[in-house]
Amino acid sequence: MLREVAEGVLIHESEFCQSNTVVVQGRAGVLLIDPGVHGYEMACLANDLSDSGQTVVAGFSTHPHWDHLLWHAGFGAAPRYGTARCAATARDRLSDGVDAVAKAAGIPEQVPLDLLGLITGLPAGTAQIPWDGPHVRIVEHQAHAPGHAALLIEERGVLVAGDMLSDVLIPMLDLNNTADPIEDYLAALRLLEGVAGEVDVLVPGHGSIGGADQVRARIDQDRAYVQALRGAHVPGDPRVGPSAMPGWEWVGGVHDRQLQLLARTSEHGAAPG
Ligand SMILES: [Zn+2]
């Protein structure tokens, strides 16, 4: 079930929205990035790791959305990290209890929620994940969710993009109390463009793994989408409309909703809550 995409970097693809979990081998065990979604998938991953004699020594959540904040008892009690803003946002959103979050977000029943969101925020400005393994640079930006971070596994040339640079999902802006979500997103794309030359393998949070050529292509595609959104144009984007991949037709609805919310924001001069 695990596929190696670079030396010591393995991917598990979930049945839920083509979510990618990343396993990075270190000296004393593995780092798990966005550990997974369905309970049976995480249990299977935990078994595979223990069968091959590998323990989980650290976890990392790229951003505070439920499908990136999960954990399974079989992974053990390793520290689970996120950026400071990611951890604070997760804590805040879970303050009314897991059930309220599950109901609001429509989380499927197969998802175990008992360990949801129990992450430790790394101090603001932390440059690397603290663990005994390949250097993993934290590229934090404000785009899809508060404290969203892409990770660059430097020695392996792997960029873990979180919910950016997907071939199936359009850029989904953070429209919760953000002053200029479009400019934030464009700034984040510029930041990712700045590391593109170091990337051989691109791993989006949802969608297909890309090679070096895909990094700039997906940055360009996402930028074109966001600029079309700003101009309230219909984007000529393959992820929206009849060319959307089978099973991803709902992305068109996400696009329509973003257009509506942005129109309302510019009318009233305030972001919707
Ligand atoms: Zn997300």
Tab-separated table of C-alpha atoms and ligand atoms in Angstrom:
chain	number	residue	atom	x	y	z
A	1	MET	CA	0.000	0.000	0.000
A	2	LEU	CA	3.028	2.300	0.339
A	3	ARG	CA	4.701	3.652	-2.783
A	4	GLU	CA	8.240	5.047	-2.699
A	5	VAL	CA	8.474	8.372	-4.577
A	6	ALA	CA	12.024	9.273	-3.540
A	7	GLU	CA	14.685	7.599	-1.412
A	8	GLY	CA	13.100	6.971	1.980
A	9	VAL	CA	9.931	8.910	1.132
A	10	LEU	CA	6.760	6.838	0.752
A	11	ILE	CA	3.182	7.756	-0.041
A	12	HIS	CA	-0.117	6.226	0.918
A	13	GLU	CA	-3.130	7.348	-1.100
A	14	SER	CA	-6.486	7.341	0.689
A	15	GLU	CA	-9.830	6.422	-0.826
A	16	PHE	CA	-11.061	9.726	0.629
A	17	CYS	CA	-10.497	12.523	-1.905
A	18	GLN	CA	-7.219	11.021	-3.080
A	19	SER	CA	-5.538	12.245	0.113
A	20	ASN	CA	-1.807	11.617	0.316
A	21	THR	CA	-0.076	10.574	3.512
A	22	VAL	CA	3.697	10.946	3.445
A	23	VAL	CA	6.070	8.671	5.351
A	24	VAL	CA	9.645	9.955	5.683
A	25	GLN	CA	12.272	7.547	6.962
A	26	GLY	CA	14.627	8.942	9.574
A	27	ARG	CA	17.417	7.420	11.638
A	28	ALA	CA	15.306	6.128	14.533
A	29	GLY	CA	11.880	5.916	12.909
A	30	VAL	CA	9.526	7.668	10.553
A	31	LEU	CA	7.868	11.075	10.283
A	32	LEU	CA	4.187	10.940	9.269
A	33	ILE	CA	2.823	13.954	7.398
A	34	ASP	CA	-1.003	14.288	7.261
A	35	PRO	CA	-1.371	10.757	8.662
A	36	GLY	CA	-4.576	9.724	6.987
A	37	VAL	CA	-8.281	9.672	6.857
A	38	HIS	CA	-10.243	6.439	7.212
A	39	GLY	CA	-9.653	4.364	10.354
A	40	TYR	CA	-9.001	1.130	8.446
A	41	GLU	CA	-6.413	2.869	6.272
A	42	MET	CA	-4.504	4.281	9.233
A	43	ALA	CA	-4.698	0.909	11.026
A	44	CYS	CA	-3.281	-0.768	7.911
A	45	LEU	CA	-0.481	1.812	7.683
A	46	ALA	CA	0.318	1.332	11.382
A	47	ASN	CA	0.537	-2.439	10.815
A	48	ASP	CA	2.745	-2.084	7.746
A	49	LEU	CA	5.114	0.169	9.651
A	50	SER	CA	5.351	-2.096	12.686
A	51	ASP	CA	5.726	-5.218	10.484
A	52	SER	CA	8.755	-3.583	8.862
A	53	GLY	CA	10.158	-2.641	12.271
A	54	GLN	CA	9.578	1.104	11.923
A	55	THR	CA	8.215	3.272	14.701
A	56	VAL	CA	6.586	6.643	14.256
A	57	VAL	CA	8.802	9.264	15.898
A	58	ALA	CA	6.958	12.425	14.813
A	59	GLY	CA	3.830	13.631	13.040
A	60	PHE	CA	3.050	16.856	11.194
A	61	SER	CA	-0.244	18.363	10.040
A	62	THR	CA	0.065	20.760	7.107
A	63	HIS	CA	-3.024	22.737	8.128
A	64	PRO	CA	-5.978	22.829	10.504
A	65	HIS	CA	-8.614	21.047	8.396
A	66	TRP	CA	-9.992	17.838	9.875
A	67	ASP	CA	-8.719	15.531	7.122
A	68	HIS	CA	-5.152	16.610	7.918
A	69	LEU	CA	-5.429	16.484	11.727
A	70	LEU	CA	-6.125	12.788	12.271
A	71	TRP	CA	-4.158	10.146	14.132
A	72	HIS	CA	-4.467	6.480	15.056
A	73	ALA	CA	-3.561	4.814	18.353
A	74	GLY	CA	-1.456	2.326	16.362
A	75	PHE	CA	0.963	5.136	15.481
A	76	GLY	CA	1.850	5.460	19.168
A	77	ALA	CA	2.450	8.583	21.217
A	78	ALA	CA	4.947	10.476	19.063
A	79	PRO	CA	4.820	14.282	19.164
A	80	ARG	CA	2.479	15.727	16.539
A	81	TYR	CA	3.387	19.125	15.183
A	82	GLY	CA	1.954	21.935	13.097
A	83	THR	CA	2.770	25.612	12.786
A	84	ALA	CA	1.818	27.784	15.776
A	85	ARG	CA	-1.132	29.263	13.855
A	86	CYS	CA	-2.247	25.815	12.701
A	87	ALA	CA	-2.258	24.457	16.264
A	88	ALA	CA	-4.002	27.535	17.671
A	89	THR	CA	-6.683	27.361	14.971
A	90	ALA	CA	-7.238	23.629	15.508
A	91	ARG	CA	-7.576	24.194	19.252
A	92	ASP	CA	-9.991	27.048	18.722
A	93	ARG	CA	-12.207	25.145	16.271
A	94	LEU	CA	-12.289	22.096	18.548
A	95	SER	CA	-13.184	24.120	21.622
A	96	ASP	CA	-16.877	23.264	21.154
A	97	GLY	CA	-16.030	19.572	21.044
A	98	VAL	CA	-15.256	17.057	18.322
A	99	ASP	CA	-18.909	16.227	17.663
A	100	ALA	CA	-19.742	19.810	16.730
A	101	VAL	CA	-16.827	19.883	14.269
A	102	ALA	CA	-17.808	16.500	12.815
A	103	LYS	CA	-21.372	17.656	12.240
A	104	ALA	CA	-20.424	21.011	10.721
A	105	ALA	CA	-17.815	19.491	8.412
A	106	GLY	CA	-19.810	16.376	7.481
A	107	ILE	CA	-16.992	14.022	8.443
A	108	PRO	CA	-17.658	10.434	7.239
A	109	GLU	CA	-18.397	7.826	9.908
A	110	GLN	CA	-15.358	5.689	9.065
A	111	VAL	CA	-13.113	8.440	10.399
A	112	PRO	CA	-11.927	7.995	13.989
A	113	LEU	CA	-12.076	11.318	15.798
A	114	ASP	CA	-10.797	10.555	19.299
A	115	LEU	CA	-7.275	11.832	18.515
A	116	LEU	CA	-8.343	14.635	16.152
A	117	GLY	CA	-6.281	17.811	16.297
A	118	LEU	CA	-4.038	17.026	19.263
A	119	ILE	CA	-1.052	18.826	17.816
A	120	THR	CA	1.692	20.953	19.296
A	121	GLY	CA	2.407	24.281	17.631
A	122	LEU	CA	6.039	24.852	16.728
A	123	PRO	CA	7.222	28.346	17.716
A	124	ALA	CA	6.452	30.915	14.990
A	125	GLY	CA	9.276	31.073	12.480
A	126	THR	CA	10.547	27.528	13.126
A	127	ALA	CA	12.553	26.685	10.015
A	128	GLN	CA	12.642	22.890	10.235
A	129	ILE	CA	10.722	20.020	11.757
A	130	PRO	CA	12.598	18.982	14.924
A	131	TRP	CA	13.379	15.323	14.327
A	132	ASP	CA	16.261	12.929	13.644
A	133	GLY	CA	15.987	12.509	9.865
A	134	PRO	CA	16.396	14.351	6.560
A	135	HIS	CA	15.997	18.135	6.872
A	136	VAL	CA	12.374	19.087	6.387
A	137	ARG	CA	12.017	22.831	5.752
A	138	ILE	CA	8.756	24.466	6.805
A	139	VAL	CA	7.425	26.867	4.159
A	140	GLU	CA	4.582	28.599	5.989
A	141	HIS	CA	2.164	30.893	4.187
A	142	GLN	CA	-1.354	32.286	4.447
A	143	ALA	CA	-3.465	30.801	1.723
A	144	HIS	CA	-5.818	27.859	2.109
A	145	ALA	CA	-6.089	27.819	5.912
A	146	PRO	CA	-4.472	29.662	8.845
A	147	GLY	CA	-0.886	28.526	9.408
A	148	HIS	CA	-0.821	26.411	6.240
A	149	ALA	CA	2.648	24.943	5.640
A	150	ALA	CA	4.254	23.239	2.689
A	151	LEU	CA	7.249	21.067	3.551
A	152	LEU	CA	10.431	20.716	1.522
A	153	ILE	CA	12.308	17.488	2.245
A	154	GLU	CA	15.545	19.055	1.113
A	155	GLU	CA	17.875	16.096	0.581
A	156	ARG	CA	15.184	14.139	-1.266
A	157	GLY	CA	13.876	16.960	-3.484
A	158	VAL	CA	10.305	16.359	-2.347
A	159	LEU	CA	7.776	19.170	-1.861
A	160	VAL	CA	4.769	18.230	0.278
A	161	ALA	CA	2.359	20.963	-0.767
A	162	GLY	CA	-0.555	20.514	1.644
A	163	ASP	CA	-3.756	21.664	-0.027
A	164	MET	CA	-1.959	23.631	-2.732
A	165	LEU	CA	-0.846	22.621	-6.261
A	166	SER	CA	-3.400	19.868	-6.812
A	167	ASP	CA	-4.345	18.520	-10.221
A	168	VAL	CA	-7.915	17.794	-9.072
A	169	LEU	CA	-8.760	20.553	-6.572
A	170	ILE	CA	-8.865	24.215	-7.490
A	171	PRO	CA	-7.215	26.700	-5.124
A	172	MET	CA	-9.593	26.915	-2.180
A	173	LEU	CA	-9.148	30.288	-0.543
A	174	ASP	CA	-9.281	30.980	3.161
A	175	LEU	CA	-12.348	33.234	3.235
A	176	ASN	CA	-12.762	33.279	7.021
A	177	ASN	CA	-12.010	36.768	8.282
A	178	THR	CA	-9.130	37.327	5.887
A	179	ALA	CA	-8.631	40.839	4.523
A	180	ASP	CA	-7.275	39.922	1.095
A	181	PRO	CA	-7.493	36.169	0.455
A	182	ILE	CA	-6.656	36.546	-3.236
A	183	GLU	CA	-3.436	38.456	-2.634
A	184	ASP	CA	-2.549	36.040	0.200
A	185	TYR	CA	-2.920	33.135	-2.207
A	186	LEU	CA	-0.829	34.792	-4.922
A	187	ALA	CA	1.888	35.542	-2.332
A	188	ALA	CA	1.876	31.882	-1.258
A	189	LEU	CA	2.289	30.759	-4.874
A	190	ARG	CA	5.268	33.121	-5.222
A	191	LEU	CA	6.794	31.556	-2.103
A	192	LEU	CA	6.373	28.061	-3.544
A	193	GLU	CA	7.792	29.275	-6.850
A	194	GLY	CA	10.867	30.317	-4.906
A	195	VAL	CA	11.629	26.709	-3.949
A	196	ALA	CA	10.446	25.121	-7.227
A	197	GLY	CA	13.998	24.731	-8.498
A	198	GLU	CA	14.790	22.383	-5.590
A	199	VAL	CA	11.853	20.053	-6.272
A	200	ASP	CA	11.917	16.737	-8.172
A	201	VAL	CA	8.734	15.283	-6.710
A	202	LEU	CA	5.558	17.187	-5.849
A	203	VAL	CA	3.091	15.655	-3.392
A	204	PRO	CA	-0.222	17.510	-3.111
A	205	GLY	CA	-2.540	16.906	-0.152
A	206	HIS	CA	-5.116	15.563	-2.614
A	207	GLY	CA	-4.456	14.380	-6.154
A	208	SER	CA	-1.643	12.989	-8.261
A	209	ILE	CA	2.053	13.044	-7.473
A	210	GLY	CA	3.910	15.264	-9.955
A	211	GLY	CA	7.450	15.384	-11.308
A	212	ALA	CA	9.716	18.436	-11.533
A	213	ASP	CA	7.892	19.714	-14.642
A	214	GLN	CA	4.582	19.677	-12.766
A	215	VAL	CA	5.700	22.130	-10.077
A	216	ARG	CA	5.742	25.230	-12.277
A	217	ALA	CA	2.843	23.972	-14.400
A	218	ARG	CA	0.614	23.656	-11.348
A	219	ILE	CA	1.789	26.983	-9.902
A	220	ASP	CA	0.879	28.635	-13.235
A	221	GLN	CA	-2.479	26.853	-13.347
A	222	ASP	CA	-3.337	27.869	-9.779
A	223	ARG	CA	-2.248	31.468	-10.388
A	224	ALA	CA	-4.410	31.659	-13.510
A	225	TYR	CA	-7.362	30.331	-11.535
A	226	VAL	CA	-6.920	32.828	-8.696
A	227	GLN	CA	-6.527	35.718	-11.135
A	228	ALA	CA	-9.705	34.634	-12.940
A	229	LEU	CA	-11.457	34.548	-9.582
A	230	ARG	CA	-10.301	38.092	-8.861
A	231	GLY	CA	-11.671	39.267	-12.195
A	232	ALA	CA	-14.886	37.260	-11.582
A	233	HIS	CA	-14.191	35.500	-14.891
A	234	VAL	CA	-15.122	31.974	-15.709
A	235	PRO	CA	-11.729	30.276	-15.548
A	236	GLY	CA	-10.673	28.029	-18.415
A	237	ASP	CA	-9.588	25.522	-15.796
A	238	PRO	CA	-9.687	21.771	-16.482
A	239	ARG	CA	-10.608	21.077	-12.833
A	240	VAL	CA	-13.930	22.921	-13.141
A	241	GLY	CA	-16.774	22.027	-15.509
A	242	PRO	CA	-17.137	19.114	-17.940
A	243	SER	CA	-13.410	18.372	-18.013
A	244	ALA	CA	-13.272	17.686	-14.221
A	245	MET	CA	-12.034	14.187	-13.408
A	246	PRO	CA	-14.745	11.586	-12.676
A	247	GLY	CA	-15.778	11.880	-9.042
A	248	TRP	CA	-14.562	15.490	-8.809
A	249	GLU	CA	-17.550	17.227	-10.395
A	250	TRP	CA	-18.342	18.836	-7.007
A	251	VAL	CA	-15.286	21.083	-7.405
A	252	GLY	CA	-17.425	23.225	-9.723
A	253	GLY	CA	-19.699	23.887	-6.730
A	254	VAL	CA	-16.689	24.982	-4.665
A	255	HIS	CA	-15.811	27.413	-7.436
A	256	ASP	CA	-19.350	28.852	-7.568
A	257	ARG	CA	-19.359	29.309	-3.784
A	258	GLN	CA	-16.005	31.104	-3.815
A	259	LEU	CA	-17.246	33.480	-6.522
A	260	GLN	CA	-20.359	34.285	-4.481
A	261	LEU	CA	-18.471	34.854	-1.230
A	262	LEU	CA	-15.893	37.081	-2.905
A	263	ALA	CA	-18.651	39.121	-4.594
A	264	ARG	CA	-20.351	39.597	-1.238
A	265	THR	CA	-17.061	40.603	0.385
A	266	SER	CA	-16.358	43.291	-2.192
A	267	GLU	CA	-19.918	44.646	-1.882
A	268	HIS	CA	-19.822	45.017	1.871
A	269	GLY	CA	-16.121	45.558	2.357
A	270	ALA	CA	-15.914	42.867	4.999
A	271	ALA	CA	-15.129	39.191	4.915
A	272	PRO	CA	-17.954	36.813	5.752
A	273	GLY	CA	-17.609	35.133	9.120
B	1	ZN	ZN	-7.658	21.761	3.523
